[in-house]
PDB file of C-alpha atoms in Angstrom:
ATOM      1  CA  ALA T   1      -0.093  -0.022   0.050  1.00  0.00           C
ATOM      2  CA  VAL T   2       1.308   3.402  -0.758  1.00  0.00           C
ATOM      3  CA  VAL T   3       0.082   6.049   1.417  1.00  0.00           C
ATOM      4  CA  SER T   4       1.020   9.682   0.345  1.00  0.00           C
ATOM      5  CA  THR T   5       0.596  12.794   2.679  1.00  0.00           C
ATOM      6  CA  GLN T   6       1.135  16.516   1.648  1.00  0.00           C
ATOM      7  CA  SER T   7       2.473  18.900   3.888  1.00  0.00           C
ATOM      8  CA  GLY T   8       1.009  19.148   7.279  1.00  0.00           C
ATOM      9  CA  HIS T   9       0.888  17.158  10.576  1.00  0.00           C
ATOM     10  CA  TYR T  10       0.934  13.705   8.376  1.00  0.00           C
ATOM     11  CA  GLY T  11       3.262  14.742   6.012  1.00  0.00           C
ATOM     12  CA  ARG T  12       5.781  15.349   8.968  1.00  0.00           C
ATOM     13  CA  ASP T  13       5.488  11.382  10.145  1.00  0.00           C
ATOM     14  CA  LEU T  14       5.440   9.475   7.470  1.00  0.00           C
ATOM     15  CA  LYS T  15       8.547   9.345   5.796  1.00  0.00           C
ATOM     16  CA  GLU T  16       9.649  13.436   6.000  1.00  0.00           C
ATOM     17  CA  GLU T  17      12.122  13.393   3.140  1.00  0.00           C
ATOM     18  CA  SER T  18       9.098  12.050   0.724  1.00  0.00           C
ATOM     19  CA  GLY T  19       6.154  12.738   1.999  1.00  0.00           C
ATOM     20  CA  ILE T  20       5.399   8.874   0.609  1.00  0.00           C
ATOM     21  CA  ALA T  21       5.655   5.720   2.845  1.00  0.00           C
ATOM     22  CA  LEU T  22       5.742   2.292   1.474  1.00  0.00           C
ATOM     23  CA  LEU T  23       4.083  -0.378   3.810  1.00  0.00           C
ATOM     24  CA  ASP T  24       4.875  -3.977   2.905  1.00  0.00           C
ATOM     25  CA  MET T  25       1.889  -6.476   2.322  1.00  0.00           C
ATOM     26  CA  GLY T  26       3.504  -9.219   1.643  1.00  0.00           C
ATOM     27  CA  ASP T  27       1.420 -10.859  -1.440  1.00  0.00           C
ATOM     28  CA  SER T  28      -1.574  -8.954  -0.641  1.00  0.00           C
ATOM     29  CA  ILE T  29      -3.116  -6.573  -2.869  1.00  0.00           C
ATOM     30  CA  PRO T  30      -4.687  -3.580  -0.389  1.00  0.00           C
ATOM     31  CA  SER T  31      -8.311  -2.794  -1.095  1.00  0.00           C
ATOM     32  CA  VAL T  32      -9.176  -0.868   2.379  1.00  0.00           C
ATOM     33  CA  VAL T  33      -7.509   1.356   4.054  1.00  0.00           C
ATOM     34  CA  ARG T  34      -8.251   3.483   7.175  1.00  0.00           C
ATOM     35  CA  PHE T  35      -6.463   6.048  10.051  1.00  0.00           C
ATOM     36  CA  MET T  36      -7.119   5.905  13.344  1.00  0.00           C
ATOM     37  CA  GLN T  37      -5.361   8.211  15.407  1.00  0.00           C
ATOM     38  CA  ASP T  38      -1.466   7.417  14.781  1.00  0.00           C
ATOM     39  CA  THR T  39      -2.082   4.061  13.692  1.00  0.00           C
ATOM     40  CA  ILE T  40      -2.203   2.625   9.729  1.00  0.00           C
ATOM     41  CA  ILE T  41      -4.823  -0.314   9.327  1.00  0.00           C
ATOM     42  CA  ALA T  42      -5.233  -1.465   5.913  1.00  0.00           C
ATOM     43  CA  ALA T  43      -6.277  -5.286   4.061  1.00  0.00           C
ATOM     44  CA  GLY T  44      -7.261  -6.798   0.727  1.00  0.00           C
ATOM     45  CA  ASN T  45      -7.225  -9.843  -0.596  1.00  0.00           C
ATOM     46  CA  SER T  46      -5.564 -12.187   2.216  1.00  0.00           C
ATOM     47  CA  PRO T  47      -6.972 -12.713   5.574  1.00  0.00           C
ATOM     48  CA  TYR T  48      -4.774 -10.096   7.746  1.00  0.00           C
ATOM     49  CA  LEU T  49      -5.545  -6.671   8.987  1.00  0.00           C
ATOM     50  CA  MET T  50      -1.696  -5.320   8.943  1.00  0.00           C
ATOM     51  CA  HIS T  51      -1.650  -1.983  11.401  1.00  0.00           C
ATOM     52  CA  TRP T  52       1.603   0.210  10.595  1.00  0.00           C
ATOM     53  CA  GLY T  53       2.721   3.019  12.752  1.00  0.00           C
ATOM     54  CA  LEU T  54       2.976   6.679  11.205  1.00  0.00           C
ATOM     55  CA  SER T  55       6.992   5.836  10.012  1.00  0.00           C
ATOM     56  CA  GLY T  56       5.176   2.933   7.973  1.00  0.00           C
ATOM     57  CA  LYS T  57       6.867   0.331  10.615  1.00  0.00           C
ATOM     58  CA  LEU T  58       4.794  -2.505  11.015  1.00  0.00           C
ATOM     59  CA  LYS T  59       3.088  -2.594  14.753  1.00  0.00           C
ATOM     60  CA  TYR T  60       0.921  -6.214  14.248  1.00  0.00           C
ATOM     61  CA  LYS T  61      -0.437  -8.231  11.573  1.00  0.00           C
ATOM     62  CA  VAL T  62      -3.736  -9.632  12.844  1.00  0.00           C
ATOM     63  CA  THR T  63      -5.388 -12.407  10.742  1.00  0.00           C
ATOM     64  CA  SER T  64      -8.922 -12.611  10.458  1.00  0.00           C
ATOM     65  CA  LYS T  65     -11.487 -15.816   9.294  1.00  0.00           C
ATOM     66  CA  LEU T  66     -12.149 -13.877   6.056  1.00  0.00           C
ATOM     67  CA  GLU T  67     -10.450 -15.464   2.851  1.00  0.00           C
ATOM     68  CA  SER T  68     -10.686 -11.426   1.716  1.00  0.00           C
ATOM     69  CA  VAL T  69     -11.408  -8.447   3.472  1.00  0.00           C
ATOM     70  CA  LYS T  70     -13.216  -5.950   1.803  1.00  0.00           C
ATOM     71  CA  ASP T  71     -13.874  -3.205   4.217  1.00  0.00           C
ATOM     72  CA  ILE T  72     -12.624  -2.002   8.044  1.00  0.00           C
ATOM     73  CA  ILE T  73     -14.957   0.075  10.252  1.00  0.00           C
ATOM     74  CA  VAL T  74     -13.186   0.826  13.292  1.00  0.00           C
ATOM     75  CA  ASN T  75     -14.960   2.396  16.247  1.00  0.00           C
ATOM     76  CA  THR T  76     -12.918   4.088  18.513  1.00  0.00           C
ATOM     77  CA  ALA T  77     -15.883   5.968  20.433  1.00  0.00           C
ATOM     78  CA  VAL T  78     -15.288   3.737  23.240  1.00  0.00           C
ATOM     79  CA  ARG T  79     -11.162   4.413  24.272  1.00  0.00           C
ATOM     80  CA  GLU T  80     -10.621   1.972  26.824  1.00  0.00           C
ATOM     81  CA  GLN T  81     -12.099  -0.788  24.102  1.00  0.00           C
ATOM     82  CA  PRO T  82     -11.815   0.601  20.451  1.00  0.00           C
ATOM     83  CA  LEU T  83     -14.394  -2.217  18.345  1.00  0.00           C
ATOM     84  CA  LEU T  84     -12.987  -3.147  14.852  1.00  0.00           C
ATOM     85  CA  LEU T  85     -15.010  -4.353  12.285  1.00  0.00           C
ATOM     86  CA  ALA T  86     -13.932  -6.518   9.530  1.00  0.00           C
ATOM     87  CA  ALA T  87     -16.541  -7.529   6.273  1.00  0.00           C
ATOM     88  CA  GLY T  88     -15.322  -9.726   2.989  1.00  0.00           C
ATOM     89  CA  ALA T  89     -15.624 -12.938   1.854  1.00  0.00           C
ATOM     90  CA  PRO T  90     -17.244 -15.672   2.686  1.00  0.00           C
ATOM     91  CA  SER T  91     -20.117 -13.337   3.683  1.00  0.00           C
ATOM     92  CA  GLU T  92     -18.811 -12.802   7.372  1.00  0.00           C
ATOM     93  CA  ILE T  93     -18.105  -9.826   9.284  1.00  0.00           C
ATOM     94  CA  ASN T  94     -15.394 -10.443  11.693  1.00  0.00           C
ATOM     95  CA  VAL T  95     -15.122  -8.491  15.153  1.00  0.00           C
ATOM     96  CA  PHE T  96     -12.521  -7.540  16.623  1.00  0.00           C
ATOM     97  CA  LEU T  97     -12.168  -6.240  20.555  1.00  0.00           C
ATOM     98  CA  ASP T  98      -8.867  -4.152  20.914  1.00  0.00           C
ATOM     99  CA  LEU T  99      -8.127  -3.739  17.456  1.00  0.00           C
ATOM    100  CA  GLY T 100      -6.400  -7.339  17.254  1.00  0.00           C
ATOM    101  CA  TYR T 101      -8.535  -9.762  19.648  1.00  0.00           C
ATOM    102  CA  LEU T 102     -11.051 -11.919  16.613  1.00  0.00           C
ATOM    103  CA  SER T 103     -14.106 -11.945  19.129  1.00  0.00           C
ATOM    104  CA  HIS T 104     -16.844 -12.758  17.144  1.00  0.00           C
ATOM    105  CA  THR T 105     -17.716 -14.147  13.471  1.00  0.00           C
ATOM    106  CA  VAL T 106     -21.460 -12.676  12.411  1.00  0.00           C
ATOM    107  CA  PRO T 107     -22.326 -13.832   9.400  1.00  0.00           C
ATOM    108  CA  PHE T 108     -24.504 -12.035   6.878  1.00  0.00           C
ATOM    109  CA  LEU T 109     -27.321 -12.362   3.381  1.00  0.00           C
ATOM    110  CA  VAL T 110     -25.912 -10.869   0.649  1.00  0.00           C
TER     111      VAL T 110
END
């Protein structure tokens, strides 16, 4: 995934020299990227949700029960326990507590 930033706060944090950070997702092709405070979360055609810091350094890689991830929703309204939802194939939603612990898998009809 390529995250491009121009002037402003994020431009100073993400690879200061060029304003671009290359986020290594291995063989995965990203289809969704979300910013959450000081973390970039990306996912795509693999079961992994990758979490990077603003420096471009991989913080951790979370495994979902999905074959591929089509969308990510992050709810940080409750700071003590943020909630992350990942939807994808097969037709399921994975519910993560604390952004990294897979709590539930919920099927949905398409």
